[in-house]
Amino acid sequence: MTSAPDPHELPVVPAAPADEAPTAAPADPAVPTGTLSDDPAGLLGAAMLRPVSPKLIPARYVGGIAGNIFWLLLIIAAIVGTVLTGWWWIAACGLLPLLIMLQSLLFTPRRVRAIGYLDGDEELTIASGIMFRSVHTIPYGRVQSVKIGEGPVERRYGLATLTVTTAAGGGTEALPGLPKAEAERLRTLLTDRGIELMAAL
């Protein structure tokens, strides 16, 4: 004779076989891991970095006008010299300034987009470069001085350059193309965190 099941008893769930281990929940791809990763395009750390202002592109074009005029004059001089003398090698000498001017005009947007930064909990990371990529990490405790500078072209576009000097001969790192408000925020952050860490020692 079987008794009726007790309504207050919890149902028994059969255990899974030993060879079937529970699978972990998949990680949310939208949540950043907090570490710098290699961008699929080949730029180290680009997936986790904040870009600088796109206004840096026209600012660099305007700032490079004088240099481009100089290269253009050399190209014109090479062409005129070739026409007057008939010596082809003079025209060949004009190829170098032509290449320098063209690469400056063509690659400036890509170089600006390759600049990025990340203000983490313990350090500031600055990255730049396309072919020769560099990623510098500056611990807040090593920051010796922070300076904000702006030239006439940067002032015209509302931009500033943040320059960070580190202690113990660590050198100087510059972060161009920041809006003035963002440059001030980073300067305050670096100064305050540096003071906090030094006071904790």
N, C-alpha and C. Protein backbone atom coordinates (compact mmCIF):
# COMPACT_ATOMS: atom_id res chain seq x y z
N MET A 1 0.86 -1.19 0.00
CA MET A 1 0.00 0.00 0.00
C MET A 1 0.88 1.23 0.00
N THR A 2 0.63 2.11 -0.94
CA THR A 2 1.46 3.32 -1.04
C THR A 2 0.75 4.49 -0.41
N SER A 3 1.57 5.34 0.22
CA SER A 3 1.01 6.54 0.87
C SER A 3 1.04 7.71 -0.11
N ALA A 4 0.11 8.65 0.08
CA ALA A 4 0.05 9.84 -0.78
C ALA A 4 1.26 10.73 -0.50
N PRO A 5 1.82 11.38 -1.52
CA PRO A 5 2.98 12.24 -1.28
C PRO A 5 2.64 13.44 -0.42
N ASP A 6 3.61 13.79 0.42
CA ASP A 6 3.43 14.92 1.33
C ASP A 6 3.49 16.21 0.51
N PRO A 7 2.45 17.08 0.59
CA PRO A 7 2.47 18.32 -0.21
C PRO A 7 3.56 19.27 0.20
N HIS A 8 4.10 19.14 1.46
CA HIS A 8 5.14 20.06 1.94
C HIS A 8 6.54 19.60 1.53
N GLU A 9 6.62 18.42 0.91
CA GLU A 9 7.92 17.90 0.51
C GLU A 9 8.32 18.49 -0.84
N LEU A 10 9.61 18.89 -0.96
CA LEU A 10 10.10 19.42 -2.22
C LEU A 10 10.28 18.29 -3.22
N PRO A 11 9.96 18.51 -4.47
CA PRO A 11 10.14 17.45 -5.48
C PRO A 11 11.62 17.14 -5.67
N VAL A 12 11.90 15.89 -5.91
CA VAL A 12 13.28 15.45 -6.10
C VAL A 12 13.59 15.53 -7.59
N VAL A 13 14.67 16.26 -7.90
CA VAL A 13 15.10 16.41 -9.29
C VAL A 13 16.24 15.45 -9.53
N PRO A 14 16.15 14.61 -10.56
CA PRO A 14 17.24 13.65 -10.79
C PRO A 14 18.53 14.37 -11.14
N ALA A 15 19.62 13.86 -10.59
CA ALA A 15 20.93 14.48 -10.80
C ALA A 15 21.40 14.21 -12.21
N ALA A 16 22.15 15.16 -12.74
CA ALA A 16 22.70 15.00 -14.09
C ALA A 16 23.84 14.01 -14.05
N PRO A 17 24.09 13.32 -15.12
CA PRO A 17 25.21 12.37 -15.16
C PRO A 17 26.53 13.08 -14.86
N ALA A 18 27.46 12.30 -14.30
CA ALA A 18 28.72 12.89 -13.85
C ALA A 18 29.53 13.44 -15.00
N ASP A 19 29.37 12.82 -16.20
CA ASP A 19 30.19 13.29 -17.31
C ASP A 19 29.65 14.56 -17.96
N GLU A 20 28.47 15.02 -17.55
CA GLU A 20 27.90 16.26 -18.08
C GLU A 20 28.11 17.37 -17.08
N ALA A 21 29.23 18.07 -17.19
CA ALA A 21 29.53 19.17 -16.26
C ALA A 21 28.69 20.38 -16.63
N PRO A 22 28.28 21.17 -15.63
CA PRO A 22 27.49 22.37 -15.94
C PRO A 22 28.30 23.36 -16.76
N THR A 23 27.65 23.93 -17.74
CA THR A 23 28.33 24.89 -18.60
C THR A 23 28.16 26.29 -18.02
N ALA A 24 29.25 27.09 -18.13
CA ALA A 24 29.20 28.45 -17.62
C ALA A 24 28.39 29.32 -18.56
N ALA A 25 27.77 30.34 -17.99
CA ALA A 25 26.97 31.26 -18.80
C ALA A 25 27.89 32.03 -19.72
N PRO A 26 27.50 32.22 -20.95
CA PRO A 26 28.37 32.96 -21.88
C PRO A 26 28.55 34.39 -21.43
N ALA A 27 29.76 34.90 -21.63
CA ALA A 27 30.05 36.28 -21.22
C ALA A 27 29.34 37.24 -22.14
N ASP A 28 28.90 38.34 -21.54
CA ASP A 28 28.22 39.36 -22.32
C ASP A 28 29.25 40.12 -23.14
N PRO A 29 29.18 40.08 -24.46
CA PRO A 29 30.19 40.78 -25.26
C PRO A 29 30.14 42.28 -25.12
N ALA A 30 29.01 42.82 -24.61
CA ALA A 30 28.91 44.27 -24.48
C ALA A 30 29.66 44.79 -23.27
N VAL A 31 29.98 43.91 -22.31
CA VAL A 31 30.67 44.33 -21.10
C VAL A 31 32.16 44.30 -21.36
N PRO A 32 32.90 45.43 -21.23
CA PRO A 32 34.34 45.42 -21.50
C PRO A 32 35.07 44.61 -20.45
N THR A 33 36.15 44.00 -20.87
CA THR A 33 36.91 43.14 -19.96
C THR A 33 37.85 43.95 -19.07
N GLY A 34 38.10 45.20 -19.41
CA GLY A 34 38.98 46.02 -18.60
C GLY A 34 40.44 45.89 -19.00
N THR A 35 40.74 45.08 -19.99
CA THR A 35 42.11 44.94 -20.47
C THR A 35 42.17 45.35 -21.93
N LEU A 36 43.34 45.84 -22.34
CA LEU A 36 43.50 46.28 -23.71
C LEU A 36 43.62 45.07 -24.63
N SER A 37 42.90 45.09 -25.71
CA SER A 37 42.94 43.99 -26.66
C SER A 37 43.44 44.49 -28.01
N ASP A 38 43.84 43.55 -28.85
CA ASP A 38 44.28 43.90 -30.18
C ASP A 38 43.07 44.09 -31.09
N ASP A 39 42.99 45.25 -31.72
CA ASP A 39 41.91 45.53 -32.64
C ASP A 39 42.05 44.65 -33.87
N PRO A 40 40.94 44.17 -34.43
CA PRO A 40 41.03 43.33 -35.63
C PRO A 40 41.78 44.00 -36.77
N ALA A 41 41.74 45.31 -36.82
CA ALA A 41 42.44 46.01 -37.90
C ALA A 41 43.94 46.05 -37.67
N GLY A 42 44.42 45.59 -36.51
CA GLY A 42 45.85 45.53 -36.27
C GLY A 42 46.37 46.62 -35.35
N LEU A 43 45.50 47.47 -34.80
CA LEU A 43 45.95 48.52 -33.91
C LEU A 43 45.86 48.04 -32.47
N LEU A 44 46.99 47.90 -31.83
CA LEU A 44 47.05 47.39 -30.47
C LEU A 44 46.25 48.27 -29.53
N GLY A 45 45.30 47.67 -28.80
CA GLY A 45 44.55 48.38 -27.78
C GLY A 45 43.45 49.28 -28.31
N ALA A 46 43.21 49.31 -29.62
CA ALA A 46 42.26 50.27 -30.17
C ALA A 46 40.82 49.98 -29.74
N ALA A 47 40.51 48.72 -29.41
CA ALA A 47 39.14 48.37 -29.07
C ALA A 47 38.71 48.95 -27.73
N MET A 48 39.66 49.27 -26.86
CA MET A 48 39.32 49.74 -25.52
C MET A 48 39.62 51.22 -25.30
N LEU A 49 40.15 51.91 -26.30
CA LEU A 49 40.60 53.28 -26.12
C LEU A 49 39.56 54.29 -26.56
N ARG A 50 39.61 55.46 -25.94
CA ARG A 50 38.76 56.58 -26.36
C ARG A 50 39.48 57.35 -27.46
N PRO A 51 38.79 57.70 -28.53
CA PRO A 51 39.44 58.47 -29.60
C PRO A 51 39.56 59.94 -29.21
N VAL A 52 40.50 60.62 -29.84
CA VAL A 52 40.62 62.07 -29.64
C VAL A 52 39.61 62.75 -30.56
N SER A 53 39.53 64.07 -30.45
CA SER A 53 38.54 64.81 -31.23
C SER A 53 38.85 64.73 -32.73
N PRO A 54 37.83 64.50 -33.58
CA PRO A 54 38.07 64.51 -35.03
C PRO A 54 38.46 65.88 -35.57
N LYS A 55 38.30 66.93 -34.76
CA LYS A 55 38.74 68.26 -35.19
C LYS A 55 40.25 68.34 -35.33
N LEU A 56 40.96 67.35 -34.79
CA LEU A 56 42.41 67.35 -34.92
C LEU A 56 42.84 67.16 -36.37
N ILE A 57 42.00 66.52 -37.19
CA ILE A 57 42.34 66.31 -38.61
C ILE A 57 42.44 67.64 -39.36
N PRO A 58 41.40 68.50 -39.37
CA PRO A 58 41.57 69.79 -40.06
C PRO A 58 42.62 70.67 -39.38
N ALA A 59 42.77 70.52 -38.06
CA ALA A 59 43.79 71.32 -37.37
C ALA A 59 45.19 70.96 -37.87
N ARG A 60 45.43 69.69 -38.11
CA ARG A 60 46.75 69.28 -38.61
C ARG A 60 46.95 69.69 -40.06
N TYR A 61 45.86 69.69 -40.83
CA TYR A 61 45.98 70.17 -42.21
C TYR A 61 46.35 71.65 -42.23
N VAL A 62 45.68 72.43 -41.39
CA VAL A 62 45.97 73.87 -41.34
C VAL A 62 47.39 74.10 -40.82
N GLY A 63 47.77 73.35 -39.78
CA GLY A 63 49.12 73.51 -39.24
C GLY A 63 50.21 73.09 -40.20
N GLY A 64 49.89 72.24 -41.16
CA GLY A 64 50.90 71.77 -42.12
C GLY A 64 50.94 72.55 -43.42
N ILE A 65 50.18 73.65 -43.50
CA ILE A 65 50.14 74.42 -44.76
C ILE A 65 51.53 74.95 -45.11
N ALA A 66 52.24 75.50 -44.13
CA ALA A 66 53.56 76.08 -44.40
C ALA A 66 54.53 75.02 -44.93
N GLY A 67 54.52 73.85 -44.31
CA GLY A 67 55.40 72.78 -44.78
C GLY A 67 55.04 72.30 -46.17
N ASN A 68 53.75 72.19 -46.45
CA ASN A 68 53.32 71.74 -47.79
C ASN A 68 53.67 72.76 -48.86
N ILE A 69 53.58 74.05 -48.52
CA ILE A 69 53.98 75.09 -49.48
C ILE A 69 55.47 74.97 -49.80
N PHE A 70 56.28 74.69 -48.77
CA PHE A 70 57.71 74.52 -48.99
C PHE A 70 58.00 73.36 -49.93
N TRP A 71 57.34 72.21 -49.69
CA TRP A 71 57.54 71.05 -50.56
C TRP A 71 57.04 71.33 -51.98
N LEU A 72 55.94 72.07 -52.08
CA LEU A 72 55.40 72.40 -53.40
C LEU A 72 56.36 73.28 -54.19
N LEU A 73 57.01 74.21 -53.50
CA LEU A 73 57.98 75.08 -54.18
C LEU A 73 59.17 74.26 -54.68
N LEU A 74 59.60 73.26 -53.91
CA LEU A 74 60.70 72.41 -54.35
C LEU A 74 60.30 71.60 -55.59
N ILE A 75 59.05 71.13 -55.62
CA ILE A 75 58.56 70.38 -56.79
C ILE A 75 58.54 71.27 -58.02
N ILE A 76 58.03 72.50 -57.86
CA ILE A 76 57.98 73.44 -58.98
C ILE A 76 59.39 73.77 -59.46
N ALA A 77 60.32 73.96 -58.52
CA ALA A 77 61.69 74.26 -58.90
C ALA A 77 62.31 73.10 -59.68
N ALA A 78 61.99 71.87 -59.27
CA ALA A 78 62.54 70.71 -59.99
C ALA A 78 61.98 70.64 -61.41
N ILE A 79 60.68 70.94 -61.58
CA ILE A 79 60.08 70.91 -62.91
C ILE A 79 60.67 72.00 -63.80
N VAL A 80 60.78 73.22 -63.24
CA VAL A 80 61.34 74.33 -64.03
C VAL A 80 62.79 74.04 -64.40
N GLY A 81 63.56 73.49 -63.45
CA GLY A 81 64.96 73.17 -63.74
C GLY A 81 65.09 72.13 -64.83
N THR A 82 64.18 71.17 -64.85
CA THR A 82 64.21 70.15 -65.89
C THR A 82 63.89 70.74 -67.26
N VAL A 83 62.89 71.63 -67.28
CA VAL A 83 62.49 72.24 -68.56
C VAL A 83 63.61 73.12 -69.10
N LEU A 84 64.28 73.88 -68.23
CA LEU A 84 65.31 74.82 -68.70
C LEU A 84 66.59 74.12 -69.10
N THR A 85 66.95 73.05 -68.39
CA THR A 85 68.24 72.40 -68.65
C THR A 85 68.11 71.12 -69.47
N GLY A 86 66.94 70.49 -69.41
CA GLY A 86 66.77 69.22 -70.10
C GLY A 86 67.36 68.04 -69.33
N TRP A 87 67.80 68.27 -68.10
CA TRP A 87 68.37 67.20 -67.29
C TRP A 87 67.25 66.50 -66.52
N TRP A 88 67.00 65.24 -66.84
CA TRP A 88 65.88 64.49 -66.25
C TRP A 88 66.07 64.24 -64.76
N TRP A 89 67.35 64.16 -64.33
CA TRP A 89 67.59 63.82 -62.92
C TRP A 89 67.14 64.94 -61.98
N ILE A 90 66.99 66.14 -62.50
CA ILE A 90 66.48 67.23 -61.65
C ILE A 90 65.01 66.97 -61.31
N ALA A 91 64.25 66.47 -62.32
CA ALA A 91 62.85 66.12 -62.06
C ALA A 91 62.75 64.97 -61.06
N ALA A 92 63.72 64.04 -61.13
CA ALA A 92 63.72 62.92 -60.18
C ALA A 92 63.93 63.42 -58.76
N CYS A 93 64.69 64.50 -58.60
CA CYS A 93 64.89 65.07 -57.26
C CYS A 93 63.58 65.62 -56.68
N GLY A 94 62.63 65.97 -57.56
CA GLY A 94 61.35 66.48 -57.08
C GLY A 94 60.40 65.40 -56.61
N LEU A 95 60.76 64.12 -56.83
CA LEU A 95 59.88 63.04 -56.39
C LEU A 95 59.84 62.92 -54.87
N LEU A 96 60.97 63.17 -54.21
CA LEU A 96 61.01 63.04 -52.75
C LEU A 96 60.06 64.03 -52.06
N PRO A 97 60.13 65.35 -52.35
CA PRO A 97 59.16 66.25 -51.72
C PRO A 97 57.72 65.93 -52.12
N LEU A 98 57.51 65.40 -53.35
CA LEU A 98 56.16 65.03 -53.76
C LEU A 98 55.62 63.89 -52.89
N LEU A 99 56.46 62.88 -52.64
CA LEU A 99 56.04 61.76 -51.80
C LEU A 99 55.79 62.21 -50.37
N ILE A 100 56.64 63.10 -49.86
CA ILE A 100 56.46 63.59 -48.48
C ILE A 100 55.14 64.34 -48.36
N MET A 101 54.83 65.19 -49.33
CA MET A 101 53.60 65.97 -49.28
C MET A 101 52.37 65.08 -49.43
N LEU A 102 52.43 64.10 -50.34
CA LEU A 102 51.28 63.22 -50.55
C LEU A 102 50.99 62.35 -49.34
N GLN A 103 52.03 61.79 -48.71
CA GLN A 103 51.77 60.94 -47.55
C GLN A 103 51.22 61.76 -46.40
N SER A 104 51.63 63.01 -46.29
CA SER A 104 51.09 63.87 -45.23
C SER A 104 49.60 64.13 -45.46
N LEU A 105 49.22 64.39 -46.72
CA LEU A 105 47.83 64.68 -47.02
C LEU A 105 46.94 63.44 -46.91
N LEU A 106 47.47 62.29 -47.34
CA LEU A 106 46.64 61.09 -47.40
C LEU A 106 46.50 60.39 -46.05
N PHE A 107 47.56 60.38 -45.25
CA PHE A 107 47.57 59.57 -44.04
C PHE A 107 47.24 60.34 -42.76
N THR A 108 47.07 61.66 -42.85
CA THR A 108 46.75 62.43 -41.64
C THR A 108 45.47 61.96 -40.97
N PRO A 109 44.35 61.74 -41.70
CA PRO A 109 43.14 61.26 -41.01
C PRO A 109 43.35 59.91 -40.31
N ARG A 110 44.07 59.00 -40.96
CA ARG A 110 44.30 57.69 -40.37
C ARG A 110 45.18 57.79 -39.13
N ARG A 111 46.16 58.66 -39.15
CA ARG A 111 47.04 58.83 -37.99
C ARG A 111 46.29 59.41 -36.80
N VAL A 112 45.38 60.35 -37.09
CA VAL A 112 44.60 60.94 -36.00
C VAL A 112 43.67 59.90 -35.39
N ARG A 113 43.03 59.09 -36.23
CA ARG A 113 42.12 58.07 -35.71
C ARG A 113 42.85 56.98 -34.93
N ALA A 114 44.17 56.87 -35.14
CA ALA A 114 44.95 55.87 -34.42
C ALA A 114 45.34 56.33 -33.01
N ILE A 115 45.13 57.61 -32.70
CA ILE A 115 45.46 58.12 -31.37
C ILE A 115 44.30 57.83 -30.43
N GLY A 116 44.60 57.32 -29.26
CA GLY A 116 43.56 57.03 -28.28
C GLY A 116 44.12 57.04 -26.87
N TYR A 117 43.22 57.06 -25.91
CA TYR A 117 43.64 57.08 -24.50
C TYR A 117 42.58 56.41 -23.65
N LEU A 118 42.97 56.01 -22.45
CA LEU A 118 42.05 55.38 -21.50
C LEU A 118 42.49 55.73 -20.09
N ASP A 119 41.63 56.44 -19.35
CA ASP A 119 41.92 56.76 -17.95
C ASP A 119 41.31 55.66 -17.08
N GLY A 120 42.14 54.71 -16.68
CA GLY A 120 41.69 53.60 -15.86
C GLY A 120 41.68 53.95 -14.39
N ASP A 121 41.49 52.93 -13.55
CA ASP A 121 41.45 53.15 -12.11
C ASP A 121 42.83 53.47 -11.54
N GLU A 122 43.87 52.89 -12.14
CA GLU A 122 45.21 53.04 -11.58
C GLU A 122 46.20 53.72 -12.52
N GLU A 123 45.85 53.87 -13.80
CA GLU A 123 46.83 54.41 -14.73
C GLU A 123 46.13 55.04 -15.93
N LEU A 124 46.92 55.85 -16.64
CA LEU A 124 46.48 56.46 -17.90
C LEU A 124 47.23 55.78 -19.04
N THR A 125 46.49 55.33 -20.05
CA THR A 125 47.09 54.67 -21.21
C THR A 125 46.94 55.57 -22.43
N ILE A 126 48.04 55.76 -23.15
CA ILE A 126 48.06 56.58 -24.36
C ILE A 126 48.63 55.73 -25.49
N ALA A 127 47.93 55.71 -26.63
CA ALA A 127 48.39 54.92 -27.78
C ALA A 127 48.39 55.79 -29.02
N SER A 128 49.32 55.50 -29.91
CA SER A 128 49.40 56.24 -31.17
C SER A 128 50.21 55.43 -32.17
N GLY A 129 50.12 55.83 -33.43
CA GLY A 129 50.91 55.18 -34.47
C GLY A 129 50.11 54.17 -35.27
N ILE A 130 50.47 54.01 -36.53
CA ILE A 130 49.84 53.03 -37.41
C ILE A 130 50.81 51.89 -37.69
N MET A 131 51.86 52.16 -38.44
CA MET A 131 52.82 51.11 -38.74
C MET A 131 53.66 50.77 -37.51
N PHE A 132 54.15 51.81 -36.83
CA PHE A 132 54.90 51.61 -35.60
C PHE A 132 54.00 52.03 -34.44
N ARG A 133 53.25 51.06 -33.90
CA ARG A 133 52.26 51.32 -32.86
C ARG A 133 52.92 51.32 -31.49
N SER A 134 52.59 52.31 -30.67
CA SER A 134 53.11 52.37 -29.31
C SER A 134 51.97 52.61 -28.33
N VAL A 135 51.99 51.88 -27.24
CA VAL A 135 50.99 52.01 -26.18
C VAL A 135 51.75 52.25 -24.88
N HIS A 136 51.56 53.42 -24.27
CA HIS A 136 52.26 53.80 -23.04
C HIS A 136 51.27 53.82 -21.88
N THR A 137 51.65 53.19 -20.80
CA THR A 137 50.84 53.17 -19.58
C THR A 137 51.55 53.96 -18.50
N ILE A 138 50.85 54.97 -17.96
CA ILE A 138 51.44 55.86 -16.95
C ILE A 138 50.69 55.65 -15.63
N PRO A 139 51.30 55.01 -14.65
CA PRO A 139 50.64 54.89 -13.33
C PRO A 139 50.46 56.28 -12.71
N TYR A 140 49.32 56.48 -12.07
CA TYR A 140 49.04 57.79 -11.49
C TYR A 140 50.08 58.16 -10.43
N GLY A 141 50.61 57.16 -9.73
CA GLY A 141 51.59 57.44 -8.68
C GLY A 141 52.92 57.94 -9.20
N ARG A 142 53.18 57.78 -10.52
CA ARG A 142 54.46 58.23 -11.08
C ARG A 142 54.35 59.59 -11.77
N VAL A 143 53.16 60.17 -11.79
CA VAL A 143 52.97 61.45 -12.47
C VAL A 143 53.65 62.55 -11.65
N GLN A 144 54.56 63.26 -12.31
CA GLN A 144 55.27 64.35 -11.64
C GLN A 144 54.65 65.70 -11.96
N SER A 145 54.27 65.91 -13.20
CA SER A 145 53.64 67.18 -13.57
C SER A 145 52.72 66.95 -14.77
N VAL A 146 51.69 67.79 -14.85
CA VAL A 146 50.72 67.72 -15.94
C VAL A 146 50.55 69.12 -16.51
N LYS A 147 50.68 69.25 -17.83
CA LYS A 147 50.59 70.57 -18.46
C LYS A 147 49.61 70.52 -19.62
N ILE A 148 48.84 71.58 -19.77
CA ILE A 148 47.92 71.72 -20.91
C ILE A 148 48.44 72.86 -21.77
N GLY A 149 48.64 72.58 -23.05
CA GLY A 149 49.12 73.60 -23.98
C GLY A 149 48.23 73.68 -25.21
N GLU A 150 48.24 74.85 -25.83
CA GLU A 150 47.47 75.04 -27.05
C GLU A 150 48.16 76.09 -27.91
N GLY A 151 48.31 75.77 -29.18
CA GLY A 151 48.84 76.74 -30.14
C GLY A 151 47.71 77.52 -30.78
N PRO A 152 48.04 78.43 -31.67
CA PRO A 152 46.98 79.24 -32.32
C PRO A 152 46.01 78.38 -33.14
N VAL A 153 46.52 77.35 -33.81
CA VAL A 153 45.64 76.49 -34.61
C VAL A 153 44.75 75.66 -33.69
N GLU A 154 45.32 75.10 -32.63
CA GLU A 154 44.52 74.32 -31.68
C GLU A 154 43.45 75.19 -31.03
N ARG A 155 43.82 76.44 -30.69
CA ARG A 155 42.86 77.35 -30.06
C ARG A 155 41.70 77.64 -31.02
N ARG A 156 42.01 77.73 -32.31
CA ARG A 156 40.97 78.00 -33.31
C ARG A 156 39.94 76.87 -33.34
N TYR A 157 40.39 75.63 -33.11
CA TYR A 157 39.49 74.47 -33.15
C TYR A 157 39.05 74.01 -31.77
N GLY A 158 39.38 74.76 -30.74
CA GLY A 158 38.95 74.41 -29.38
C GLY A 158 39.63 73.18 -28.83
N LEU A 159 40.89 72.94 -29.23
CA LEU A 159 41.62 71.76 -28.80
C LEU A 159 42.78 72.13 -27.90
N ALA A 160 43.31 71.13 -27.22
CA ALA A 160 44.47 71.31 -26.36
C ALA A 160 45.28 70.03 -26.35
N THR A 161 46.54 70.15 -25.95
CA THR A 161 47.45 69.00 -25.82
C THR A 161 47.80 68.81 -24.36
N LEU A 162 47.60 67.61 -23.86
CA LEU A 162 47.94 67.26 -22.48
C LEU A 162 49.32 66.63 -22.47
N THR A 163 50.23 67.20 -21.68
CA THR A 163 51.59 66.69 -21.56
C THR A 163 51.82 66.20 -20.14
N VAL A 164 52.21 64.94 -20.02
CA VAL A 164 52.40 64.31 -18.71
C VAL A 164 53.88 63.97 -18.55
N THR A 165 54.48 64.45 -17.47
CA THR A 165 55.86 64.13 -17.14
C THR A 165 55.87 63.18 -15.96
N THR A 166 56.61 62.09 -16.09
CA THR A 166 56.66 61.08 -15.03
C THR A 166 57.95 61.19 -14.25
N ALA A 167 57.93 60.68 -13.03
CA ALA A 167 59.08 60.75 -12.14
C ALA A 167 60.09 59.67 -12.50
N ALA A 168 61.26 59.77 -11.88
CA ALA A 168 62.34 58.78 -12.01
C ALA A 168 62.78 58.60 -13.45
N GLY A 169 62.88 59.70 -14.19
CA GLY A 169 63.38 59.64 -15.56
C GLY A 169 62.48 58.90 -16.51
N GLY A 170 61.20 58.85 -16.21
CA GLY A 170 60.28 58.12 -17.07
C GLY A 170 60.00 58.79 -18.38
N GLY A 171 60.29 60.10 -18.50
CA GLY A 171 60.08 60.80 -19.75
C GLY A 171 58.77 61.57 -19.77
N THR A 172 58.39 61.98 -20.97
CA THR A 172 57.21 62.82 -21.17
C THR A 172 56.33 62.21 -22.25
N GLU A 173 55.03 62.20 -22.00
CA GLU A 173 54.05 61.70 -22.97
C GLU A 173 53.07 62.82 -23.29
N ALA A 174 52.77 63.00 -24.57
CA ALA A 174 51.83 64.04 -25.01
C ALA A 174 50.60 63.39 -25.62
N LEU A 175 49.45 63.97 -25.30
CA LEU A 175 48.17 63.50 -25.85
C LEU A 175 47.50 64.68 -26.54
N PRO A 176 47.59 64.77 -27.88
CA PRO A 176 47.00 65.90 -28.60
C PRO A 176 45.53 65.67 -28.92
N GLY A 177 44.88 66.73 -29.42
CA GLY A 177 43.53 66.59 -29.95
C GLY A 177 42.44 66.43 -28.92
N LEU A 178 42.66 66.93 -27.70
CA LEU A 178 41.62 66.84 -26.67
C LEU A 178 40.79 68.11 -26.64
N PRO A 179 39.47 68.01 -26.53
CA PRO A 179 38.68 69.20 -26.23
C PRO A 179 39.14 69.82 -24.92
N LYS A 180 39.03 71.12 -24.79
CA LYS A 180 39.58 71.79 -23.61
C LYS A 180 38.97 71.27 -22.31
N ALA A 181 37.68 71.00 -22.31
CA ALA A 181 37.03 70.49 -21.09
C ALA A 181 37.58 69.12 -20.72
N GLU A 182 37.82 68.27 -21.71
CA GLU A 182 38.36 66.94 -21.44
C GLU A 182 39.81 67.02 -20.97
N ALA A 183 40.58 67.95 -21.54
CA ALA A 183 41.96 68.13 -21.08
C ALA A 183 42.00 68.58 -19.63
N GLU A 184 41.09 69.49 -19.26
CA GLU A 184 41.03 69.94 -17.87
C GLU A 184 40.61 68.80 -16.95
N ARG A 185 39.68 67.96 -17.40
CA ARG A 185 39.24 66.83 -16.58
C ARG A 185 40.39 65.86 -16.32
N LEU A 186 41.14 65.55 -17.38
CA LEU A 186 42.27 64.64 -17.22
C LEU A 186 43.36 65.25 -16.34
N ARG A 187 43.60 66.54 -16.49
CA ARG A 187 44.62 67.19 -15.65
C ARG A 187 44.23 67.11 -14.17
N THR A 188 42.95 67.39 -13.87
CA THR A 188 42.49 67.30 -12.49
C THR A 188 42.56 65.88 -11.98
N LEU A 189 42.17 64.92 -12.82
CA LEU A 189 42.21 63.51 -12.42
C LEU A 189 43.63 63.07 -12.10
N LEU A 190 44.56 63.36 -13.00
CA LEU A 190 45.94 62.94 -12.80
C LEU A 190 46.55 63.59 -11.57
N THR A 191 46.26 64.88 -11.37
CA THR A 191 46.81 65.59 -10.21
C THR A 191 46.24 65.04 -8.91
N ASP A 192 44.92 64.90 -8.85
CA ASP A 192 44.29 64.43 -7.61
C ASP A 192 44.69 63.00 -7.28
N ARG A 193 44.68 62.11 -8.28
CA ARG A 193 45.05 60.72 -8.01
C ARG A 193 46.51 60.60 -7.62
N GLY A 194 47.37 61.42 -8.25
CA GLY A 194 48.77 61.41 -7.89
C GLY A 194 48.99 61.83 -6.45
N ILE A 195 48.27 62.88 -6.01
CA ILE A 195 48.39 63.35 -4.64
C ILE A 195 47.89 62.30 -3.66
N GLU A 196 46.77 61.65 -4.01
CA GLU A 196 46.22 60.62 -3.13
C GLU A 196 47.19 59.46 -2.95
N LEU A 197 47.78 59.01 -4.05
CA LEU A 197 48.70 57.88 -3.98
C LEU A 197 49.98 58.24 -3.25
N MET A 198 50.47 59.46 -3.45
CA MET A 198 51.67 59.86 -2.73
C MET A 198 51.41 60.01 -1.25
N ALA A 199 50.22 60.47 -0.88
CA ALA A 199 49.88 60.62 0.54
C ALA A 199 49.70 59.26 1.21
N ALA A 200 49.32 58.25 0.42
CA ALA A 200 49.11 56.93 0.99
C ALA A 200 50.42 56.19 1.26
N LEU A 201 51.53 56.67 0.69
CA LEU A 201 52.81 56.00 0.88
C LEU A 201 53.38 56.30 2.28
